[in-house]
JSON list of N, CA and C in Angstrom, two decimals:
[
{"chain": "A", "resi": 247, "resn": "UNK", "atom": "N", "xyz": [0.08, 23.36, 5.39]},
{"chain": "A", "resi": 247, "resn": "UNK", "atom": "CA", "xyz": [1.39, 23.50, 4.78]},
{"chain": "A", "resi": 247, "resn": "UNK", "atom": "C", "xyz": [2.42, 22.62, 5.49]},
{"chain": "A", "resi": 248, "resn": "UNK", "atom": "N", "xyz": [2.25, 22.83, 7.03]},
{"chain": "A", "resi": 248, "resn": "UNK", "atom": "CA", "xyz": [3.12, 21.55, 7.43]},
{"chain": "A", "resi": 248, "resn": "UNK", "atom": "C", "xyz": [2.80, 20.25, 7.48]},
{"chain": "A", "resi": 249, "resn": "UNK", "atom": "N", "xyz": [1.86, 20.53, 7.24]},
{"chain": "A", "resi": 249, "resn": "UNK", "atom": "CA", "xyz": [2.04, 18.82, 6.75]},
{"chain": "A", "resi": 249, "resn": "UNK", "atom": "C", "xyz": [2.15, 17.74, 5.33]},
{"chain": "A", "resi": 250, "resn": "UNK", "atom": "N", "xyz": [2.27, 18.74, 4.29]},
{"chain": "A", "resi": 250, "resn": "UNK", "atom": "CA", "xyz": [2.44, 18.64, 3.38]},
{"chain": "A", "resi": 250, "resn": "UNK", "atom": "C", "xyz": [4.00, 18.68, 3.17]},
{"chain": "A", "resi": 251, "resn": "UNK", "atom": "N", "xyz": [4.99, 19.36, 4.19]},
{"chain": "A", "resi": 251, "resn": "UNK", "atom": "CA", "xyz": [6.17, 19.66, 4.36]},
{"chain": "A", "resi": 251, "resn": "UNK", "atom": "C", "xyz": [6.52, 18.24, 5.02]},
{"chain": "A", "resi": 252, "resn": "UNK", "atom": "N", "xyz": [5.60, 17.67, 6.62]},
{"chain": "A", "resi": 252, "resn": "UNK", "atom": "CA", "xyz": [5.97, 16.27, 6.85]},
{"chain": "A", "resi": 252, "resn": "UNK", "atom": "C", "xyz": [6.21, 15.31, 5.95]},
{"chain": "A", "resi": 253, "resn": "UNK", "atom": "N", "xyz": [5.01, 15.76, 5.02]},
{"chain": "A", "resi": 253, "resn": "UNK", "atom": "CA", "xyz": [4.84, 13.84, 4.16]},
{"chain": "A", "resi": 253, "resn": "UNK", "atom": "C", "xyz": [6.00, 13.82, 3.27]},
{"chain": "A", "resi": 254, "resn": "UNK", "atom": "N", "xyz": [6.75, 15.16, 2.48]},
{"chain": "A", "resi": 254, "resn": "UNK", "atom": "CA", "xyz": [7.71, 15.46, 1.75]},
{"chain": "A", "resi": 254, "resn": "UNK", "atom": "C", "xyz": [9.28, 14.59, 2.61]},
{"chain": "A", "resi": 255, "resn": "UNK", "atom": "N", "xyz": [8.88, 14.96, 3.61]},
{"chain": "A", "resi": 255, "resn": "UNK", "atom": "CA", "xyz": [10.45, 14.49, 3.92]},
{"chain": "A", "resi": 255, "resn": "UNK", "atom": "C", "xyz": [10.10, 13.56, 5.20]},
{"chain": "A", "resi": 256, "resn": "UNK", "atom": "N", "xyz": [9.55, 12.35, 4.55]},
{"chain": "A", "resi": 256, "resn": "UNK", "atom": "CA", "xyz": [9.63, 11.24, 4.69]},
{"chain": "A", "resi": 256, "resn": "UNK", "atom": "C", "xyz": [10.72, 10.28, 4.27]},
{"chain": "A", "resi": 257, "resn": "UNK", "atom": "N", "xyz": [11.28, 9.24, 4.95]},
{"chain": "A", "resi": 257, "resn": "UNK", "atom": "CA", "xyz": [12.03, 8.45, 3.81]},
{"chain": "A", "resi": 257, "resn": "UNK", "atom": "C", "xyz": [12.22, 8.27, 3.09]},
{"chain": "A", "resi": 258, "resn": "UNK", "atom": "N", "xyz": [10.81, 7.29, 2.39]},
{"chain": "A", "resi": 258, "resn": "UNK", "atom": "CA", "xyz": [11.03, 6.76, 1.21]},
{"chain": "A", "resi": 258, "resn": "UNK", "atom": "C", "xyz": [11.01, 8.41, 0.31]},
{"chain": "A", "resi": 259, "resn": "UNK", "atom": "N", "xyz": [10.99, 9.23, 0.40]},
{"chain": "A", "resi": 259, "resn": "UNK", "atom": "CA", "xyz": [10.97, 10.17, -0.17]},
{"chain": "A", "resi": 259, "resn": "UNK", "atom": "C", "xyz": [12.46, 11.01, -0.61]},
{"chain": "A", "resi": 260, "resn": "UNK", "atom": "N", "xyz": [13.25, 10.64, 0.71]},
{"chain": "A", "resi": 260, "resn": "UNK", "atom": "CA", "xyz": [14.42, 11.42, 1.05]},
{"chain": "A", "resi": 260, "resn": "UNK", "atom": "C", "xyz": [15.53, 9.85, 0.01]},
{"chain": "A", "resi": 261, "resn": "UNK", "atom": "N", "xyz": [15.38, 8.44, 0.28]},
{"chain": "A", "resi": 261, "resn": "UNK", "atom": "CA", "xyz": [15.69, 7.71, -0.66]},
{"chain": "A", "resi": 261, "resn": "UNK", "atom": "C", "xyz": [15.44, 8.09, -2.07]},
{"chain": "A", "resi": 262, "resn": "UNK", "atom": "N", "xyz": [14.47, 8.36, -2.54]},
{"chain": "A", "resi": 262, "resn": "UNK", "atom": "CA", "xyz": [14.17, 8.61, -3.71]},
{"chain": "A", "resi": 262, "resn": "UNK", "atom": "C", "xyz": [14.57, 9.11, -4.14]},
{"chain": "A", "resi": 263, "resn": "UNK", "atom": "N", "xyz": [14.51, 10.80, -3.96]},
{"chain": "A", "resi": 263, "resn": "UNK", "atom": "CA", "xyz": [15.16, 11.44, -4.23]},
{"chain": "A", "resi": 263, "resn": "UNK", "atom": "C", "xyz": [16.82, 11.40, -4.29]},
{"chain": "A", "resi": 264, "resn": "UNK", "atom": "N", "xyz": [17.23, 11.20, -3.40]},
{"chain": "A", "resi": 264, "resn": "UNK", "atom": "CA", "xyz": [18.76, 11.01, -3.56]},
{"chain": "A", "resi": 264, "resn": "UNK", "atom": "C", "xyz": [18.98, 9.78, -4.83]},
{"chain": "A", "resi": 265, "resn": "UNK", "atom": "N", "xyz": [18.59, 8.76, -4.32]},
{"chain": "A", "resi": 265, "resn": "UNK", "atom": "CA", "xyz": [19.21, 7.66, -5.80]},
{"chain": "A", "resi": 265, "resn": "UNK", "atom": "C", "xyz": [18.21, 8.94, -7.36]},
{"chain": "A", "resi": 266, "resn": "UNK", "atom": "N", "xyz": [17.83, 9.49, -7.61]},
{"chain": "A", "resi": 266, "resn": "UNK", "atom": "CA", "xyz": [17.18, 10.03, -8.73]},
{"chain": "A", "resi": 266, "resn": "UNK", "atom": "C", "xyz": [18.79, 10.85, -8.67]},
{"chain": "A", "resi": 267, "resn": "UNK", "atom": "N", "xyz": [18.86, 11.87, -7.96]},
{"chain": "A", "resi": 267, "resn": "UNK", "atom": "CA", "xyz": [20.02, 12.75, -8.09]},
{"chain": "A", "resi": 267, "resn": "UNK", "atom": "C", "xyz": [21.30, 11.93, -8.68]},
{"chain": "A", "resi": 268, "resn": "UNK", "atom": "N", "xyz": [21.45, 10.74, -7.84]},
{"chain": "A", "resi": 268, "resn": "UNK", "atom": "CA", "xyz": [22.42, 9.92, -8.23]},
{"chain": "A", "resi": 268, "resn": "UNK", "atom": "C", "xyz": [22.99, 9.74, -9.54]},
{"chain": "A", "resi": 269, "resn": "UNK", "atom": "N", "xyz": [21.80, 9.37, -9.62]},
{"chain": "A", "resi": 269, "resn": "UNK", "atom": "CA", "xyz": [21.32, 9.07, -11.45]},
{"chain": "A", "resi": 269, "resn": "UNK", "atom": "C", "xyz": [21.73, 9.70, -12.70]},
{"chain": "A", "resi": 270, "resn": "UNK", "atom": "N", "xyz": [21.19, 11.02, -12.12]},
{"chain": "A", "resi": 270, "resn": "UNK", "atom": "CA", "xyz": [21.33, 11.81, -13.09]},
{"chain": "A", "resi": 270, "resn": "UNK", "atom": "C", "xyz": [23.21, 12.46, -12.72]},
{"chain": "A", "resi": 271, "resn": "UNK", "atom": "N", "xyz": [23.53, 12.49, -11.84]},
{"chain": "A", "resi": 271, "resn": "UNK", "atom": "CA", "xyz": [24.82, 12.92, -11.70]},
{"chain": "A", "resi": 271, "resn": "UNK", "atom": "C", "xyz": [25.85, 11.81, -12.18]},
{"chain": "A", "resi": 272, "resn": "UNK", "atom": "N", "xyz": [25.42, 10.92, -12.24]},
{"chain": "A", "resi": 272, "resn": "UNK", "atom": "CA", "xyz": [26.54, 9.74, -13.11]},
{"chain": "A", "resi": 272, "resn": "UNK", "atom": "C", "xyz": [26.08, 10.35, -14.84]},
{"chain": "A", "resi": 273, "resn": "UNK", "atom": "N", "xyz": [25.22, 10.35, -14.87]},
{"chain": "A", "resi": 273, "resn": "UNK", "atom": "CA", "xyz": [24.94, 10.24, -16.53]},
{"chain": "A", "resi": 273, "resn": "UNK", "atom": "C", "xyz": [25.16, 11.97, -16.94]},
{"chain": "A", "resi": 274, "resn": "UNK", "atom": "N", "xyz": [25.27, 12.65, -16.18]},
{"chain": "A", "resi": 274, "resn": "UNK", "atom": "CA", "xyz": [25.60, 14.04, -16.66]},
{"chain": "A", "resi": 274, "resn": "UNK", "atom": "C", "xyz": [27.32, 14.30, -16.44]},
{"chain": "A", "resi": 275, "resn": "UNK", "atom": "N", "xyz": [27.68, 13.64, -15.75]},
{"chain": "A", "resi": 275, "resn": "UNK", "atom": "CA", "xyz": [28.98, 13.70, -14.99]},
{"chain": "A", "resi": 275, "resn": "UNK", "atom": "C", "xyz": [29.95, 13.06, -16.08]},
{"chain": "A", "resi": 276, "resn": "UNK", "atom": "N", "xyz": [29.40, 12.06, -16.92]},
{"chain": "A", "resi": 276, "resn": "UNK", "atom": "CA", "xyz": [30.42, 11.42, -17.87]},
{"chain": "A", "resi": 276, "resn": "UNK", "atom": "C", "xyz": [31.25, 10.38, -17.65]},
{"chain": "A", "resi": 277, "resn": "UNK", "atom": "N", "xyz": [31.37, 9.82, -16.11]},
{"chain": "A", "resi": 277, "resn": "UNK", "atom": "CA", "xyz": [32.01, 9.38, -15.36]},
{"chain": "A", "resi": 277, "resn": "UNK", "atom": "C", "xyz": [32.04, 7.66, -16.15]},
{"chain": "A", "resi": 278, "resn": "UNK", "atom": "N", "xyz": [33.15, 7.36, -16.54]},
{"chain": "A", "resi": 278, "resn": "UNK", "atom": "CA", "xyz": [32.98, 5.85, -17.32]},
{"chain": "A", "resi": 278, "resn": "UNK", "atom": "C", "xyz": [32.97, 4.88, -15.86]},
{"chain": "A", "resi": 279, "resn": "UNK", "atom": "N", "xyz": [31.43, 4.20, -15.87]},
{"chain": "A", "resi": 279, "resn": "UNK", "atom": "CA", "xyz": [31.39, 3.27, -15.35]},
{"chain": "A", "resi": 279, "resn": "UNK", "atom": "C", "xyz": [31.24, 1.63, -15.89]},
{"chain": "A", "resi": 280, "resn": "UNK", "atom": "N", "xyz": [31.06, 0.52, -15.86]},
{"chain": "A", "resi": 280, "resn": "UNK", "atom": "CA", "xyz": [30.59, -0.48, -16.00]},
{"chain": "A", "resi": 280, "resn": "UNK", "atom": "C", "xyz": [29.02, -0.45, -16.81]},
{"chain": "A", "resi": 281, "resn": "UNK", "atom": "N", "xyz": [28.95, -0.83, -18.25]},
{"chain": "A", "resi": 281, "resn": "UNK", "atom": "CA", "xyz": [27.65, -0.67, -18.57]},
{"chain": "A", "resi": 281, "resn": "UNK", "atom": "C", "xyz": [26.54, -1.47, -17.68]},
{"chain": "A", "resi": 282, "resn": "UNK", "atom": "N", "xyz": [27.03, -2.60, -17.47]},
{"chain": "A", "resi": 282, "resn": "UNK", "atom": "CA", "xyz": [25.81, -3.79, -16.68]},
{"chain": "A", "resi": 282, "resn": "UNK", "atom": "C", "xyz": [25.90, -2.78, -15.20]},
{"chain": "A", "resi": 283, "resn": "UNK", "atom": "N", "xyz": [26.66, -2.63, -14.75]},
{"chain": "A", "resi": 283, "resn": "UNK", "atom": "CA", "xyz": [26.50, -1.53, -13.17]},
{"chain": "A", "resi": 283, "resn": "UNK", "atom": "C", "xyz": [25.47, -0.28, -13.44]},
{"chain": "A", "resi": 284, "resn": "UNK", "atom": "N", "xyz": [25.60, 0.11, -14.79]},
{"chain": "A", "resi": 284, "resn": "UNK", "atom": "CA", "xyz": [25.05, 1.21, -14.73]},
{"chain": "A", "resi": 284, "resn": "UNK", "atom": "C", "xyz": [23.58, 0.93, -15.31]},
{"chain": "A", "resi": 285, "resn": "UNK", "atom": "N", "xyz": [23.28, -0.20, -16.07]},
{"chain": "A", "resi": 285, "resn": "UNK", "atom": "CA", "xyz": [22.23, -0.86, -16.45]},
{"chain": "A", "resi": 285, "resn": "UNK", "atom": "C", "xyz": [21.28, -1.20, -14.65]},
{"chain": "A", "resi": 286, "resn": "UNK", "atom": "N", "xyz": [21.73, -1.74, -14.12]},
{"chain": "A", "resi": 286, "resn": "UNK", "atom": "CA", "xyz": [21.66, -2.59, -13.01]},
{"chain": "A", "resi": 286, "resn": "UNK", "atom": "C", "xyz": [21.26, -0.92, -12.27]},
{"chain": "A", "resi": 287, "resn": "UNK", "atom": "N", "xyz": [22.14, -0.09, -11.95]},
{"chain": "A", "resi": 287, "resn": "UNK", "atom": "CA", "xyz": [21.56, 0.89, -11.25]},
{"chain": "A", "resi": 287, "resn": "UNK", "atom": "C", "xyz": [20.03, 1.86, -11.49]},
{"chain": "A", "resi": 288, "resn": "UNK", "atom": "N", "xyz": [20.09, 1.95, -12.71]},
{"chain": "A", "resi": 288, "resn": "UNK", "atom": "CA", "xyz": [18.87, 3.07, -13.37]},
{"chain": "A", "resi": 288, "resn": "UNK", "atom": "C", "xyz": [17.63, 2.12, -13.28]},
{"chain": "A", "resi": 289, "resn": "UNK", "atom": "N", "xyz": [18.32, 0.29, -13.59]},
{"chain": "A", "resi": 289, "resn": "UNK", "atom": "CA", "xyz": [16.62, -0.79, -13.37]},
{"chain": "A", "resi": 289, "resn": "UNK", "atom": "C", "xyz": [15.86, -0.05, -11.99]},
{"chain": "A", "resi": 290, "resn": "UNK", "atom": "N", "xyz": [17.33, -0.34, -10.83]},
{"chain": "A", "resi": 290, "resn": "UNK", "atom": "CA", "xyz": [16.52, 0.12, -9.35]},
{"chain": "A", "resi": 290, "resn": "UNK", "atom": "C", "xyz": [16.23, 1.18, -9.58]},
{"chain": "A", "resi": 291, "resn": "UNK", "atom": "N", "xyz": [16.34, 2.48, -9.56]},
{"chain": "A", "resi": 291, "resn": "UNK", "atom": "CA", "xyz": [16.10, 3.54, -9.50]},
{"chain": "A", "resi": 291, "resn": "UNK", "atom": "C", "xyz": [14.75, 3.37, -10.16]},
{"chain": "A", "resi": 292, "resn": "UNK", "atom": "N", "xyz": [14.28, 2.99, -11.21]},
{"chain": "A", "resi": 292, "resn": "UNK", "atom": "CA", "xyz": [12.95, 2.98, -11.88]},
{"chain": "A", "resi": 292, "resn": "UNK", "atom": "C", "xyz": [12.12, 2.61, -11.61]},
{"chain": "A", "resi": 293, "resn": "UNK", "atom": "N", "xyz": [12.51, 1.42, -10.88]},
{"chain": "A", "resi": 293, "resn": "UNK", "atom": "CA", "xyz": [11.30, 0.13, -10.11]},
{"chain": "A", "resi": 293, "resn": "UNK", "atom": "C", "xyz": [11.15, 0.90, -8.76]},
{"chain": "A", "resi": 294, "resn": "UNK", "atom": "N", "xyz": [12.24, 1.73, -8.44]},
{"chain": "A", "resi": 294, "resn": "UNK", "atom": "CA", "xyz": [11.82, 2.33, -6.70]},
{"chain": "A", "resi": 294, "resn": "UNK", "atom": "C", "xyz": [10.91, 3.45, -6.87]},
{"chain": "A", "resi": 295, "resn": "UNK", "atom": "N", "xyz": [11.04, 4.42, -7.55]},
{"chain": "A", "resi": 295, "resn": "UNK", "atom": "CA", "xyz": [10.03, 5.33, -8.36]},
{"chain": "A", "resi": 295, "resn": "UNK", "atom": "C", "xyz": [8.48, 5.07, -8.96]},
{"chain": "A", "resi": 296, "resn": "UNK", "atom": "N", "xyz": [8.74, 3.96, -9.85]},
{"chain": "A", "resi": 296, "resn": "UNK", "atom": "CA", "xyz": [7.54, 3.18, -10.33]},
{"chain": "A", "resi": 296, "resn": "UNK", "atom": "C", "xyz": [6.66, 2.51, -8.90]},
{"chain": "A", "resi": 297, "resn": "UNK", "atom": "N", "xyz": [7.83, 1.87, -7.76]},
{"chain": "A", "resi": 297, "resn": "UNK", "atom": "CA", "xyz": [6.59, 1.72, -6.78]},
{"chain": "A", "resi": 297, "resn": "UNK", "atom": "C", "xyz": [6.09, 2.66, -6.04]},
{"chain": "A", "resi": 298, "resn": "UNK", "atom": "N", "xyz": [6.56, 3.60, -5.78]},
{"chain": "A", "resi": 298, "resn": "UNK", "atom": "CA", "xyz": [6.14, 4.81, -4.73]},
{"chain": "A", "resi": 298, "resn": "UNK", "atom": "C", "xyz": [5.10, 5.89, -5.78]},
{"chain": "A", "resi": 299, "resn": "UNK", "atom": "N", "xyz": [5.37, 5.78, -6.67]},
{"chain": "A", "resi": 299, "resn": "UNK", "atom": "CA", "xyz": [3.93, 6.56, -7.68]},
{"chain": "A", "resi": 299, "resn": "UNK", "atom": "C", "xyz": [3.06, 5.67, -8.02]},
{"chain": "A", "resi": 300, "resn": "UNK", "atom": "N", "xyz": [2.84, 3.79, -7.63]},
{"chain": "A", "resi": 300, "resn": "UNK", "atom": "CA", "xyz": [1.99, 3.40, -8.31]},
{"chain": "A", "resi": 300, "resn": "UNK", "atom": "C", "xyz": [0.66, 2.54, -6.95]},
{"chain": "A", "resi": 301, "resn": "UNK", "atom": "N", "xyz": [1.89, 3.11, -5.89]},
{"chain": "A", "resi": 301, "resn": "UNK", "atom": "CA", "xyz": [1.12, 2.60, -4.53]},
{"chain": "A", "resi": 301, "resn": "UNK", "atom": "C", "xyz": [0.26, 3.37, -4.17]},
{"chain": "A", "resi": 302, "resn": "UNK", "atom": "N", "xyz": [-1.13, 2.37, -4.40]},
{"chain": "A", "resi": 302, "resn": "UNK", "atom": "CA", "xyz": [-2.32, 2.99, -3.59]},
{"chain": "A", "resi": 302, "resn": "UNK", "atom": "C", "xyz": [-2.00, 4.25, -2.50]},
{"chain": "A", "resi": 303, "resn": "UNK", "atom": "N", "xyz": [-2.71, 5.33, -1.98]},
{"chain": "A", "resi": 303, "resn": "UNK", "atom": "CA", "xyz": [-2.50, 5.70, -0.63]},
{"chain": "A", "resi": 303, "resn": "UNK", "atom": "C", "xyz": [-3.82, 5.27, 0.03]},
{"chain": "A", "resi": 304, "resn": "UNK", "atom": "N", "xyz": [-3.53, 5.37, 1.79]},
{"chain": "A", "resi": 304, "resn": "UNK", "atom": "CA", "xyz": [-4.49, 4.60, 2.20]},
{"chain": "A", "resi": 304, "resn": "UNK", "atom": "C", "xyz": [-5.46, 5.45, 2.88]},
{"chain": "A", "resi": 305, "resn": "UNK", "atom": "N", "xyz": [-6.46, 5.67, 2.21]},
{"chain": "A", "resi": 305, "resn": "UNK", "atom": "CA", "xyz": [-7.11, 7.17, 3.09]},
{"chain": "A", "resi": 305, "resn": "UNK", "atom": "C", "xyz": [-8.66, 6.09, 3.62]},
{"chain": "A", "resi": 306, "resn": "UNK", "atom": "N", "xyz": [-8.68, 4.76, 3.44]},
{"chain": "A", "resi": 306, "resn": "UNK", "atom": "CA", "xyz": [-9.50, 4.44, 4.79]},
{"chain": "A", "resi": 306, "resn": "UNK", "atom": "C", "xyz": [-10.39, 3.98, 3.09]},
{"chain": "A", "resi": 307, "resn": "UNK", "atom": "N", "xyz": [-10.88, 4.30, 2.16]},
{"chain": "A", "resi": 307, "resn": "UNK", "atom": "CA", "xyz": [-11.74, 4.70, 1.55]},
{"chain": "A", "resi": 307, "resn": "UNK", "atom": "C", "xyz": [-11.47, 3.39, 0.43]},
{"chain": "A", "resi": 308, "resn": "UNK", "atom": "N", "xyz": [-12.77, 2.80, 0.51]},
{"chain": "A", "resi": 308, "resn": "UNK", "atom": "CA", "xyz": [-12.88, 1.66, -0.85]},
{"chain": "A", "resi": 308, "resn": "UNK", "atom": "C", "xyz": [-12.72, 2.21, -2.33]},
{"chain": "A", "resi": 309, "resn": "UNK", "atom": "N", "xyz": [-11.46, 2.12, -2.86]},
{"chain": "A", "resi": 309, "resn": "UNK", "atom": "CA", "xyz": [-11.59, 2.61, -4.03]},
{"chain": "A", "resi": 309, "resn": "UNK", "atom": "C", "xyz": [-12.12, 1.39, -5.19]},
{"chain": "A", "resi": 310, "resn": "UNK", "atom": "N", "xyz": [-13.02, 1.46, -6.13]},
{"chain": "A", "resi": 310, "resn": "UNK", "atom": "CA", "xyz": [-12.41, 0.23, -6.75]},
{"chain": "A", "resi": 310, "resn": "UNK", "atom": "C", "xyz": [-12.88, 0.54, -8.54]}
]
């Protein structure tokens, strides 16, 4: 259990999460921003997400 609690609050994890919250608190919030800013923000947010769910993990083991 703790270590399932370590890997959780890792960085890239604790990043993630926060820009996701971000995200959704601009677009629930109503807040008029810049469309290209807000275009430009949700790209990152997707591509940072898309890499951390699409990266191999490295457990030693030839996957192929």
């Amino acid at each position: 259990m703790k270590e399932k609690l370590a890997k959780l609050i890792d960085v890239k994890s604790i990043v993630t999460l926060i820009l996701v919250f971000a995200l959704v608190w601009i677009v629930l919030s109503g807040k008029k921003i810049d469309e290209n800013i807000f275009l430009l923000f949700s790209n990152v947010v997707t591509m940072i997400i898309t890499y951390f769910f699409t990266k191999p993990k490295k457990d030693g083991a030839n996957h192929e």
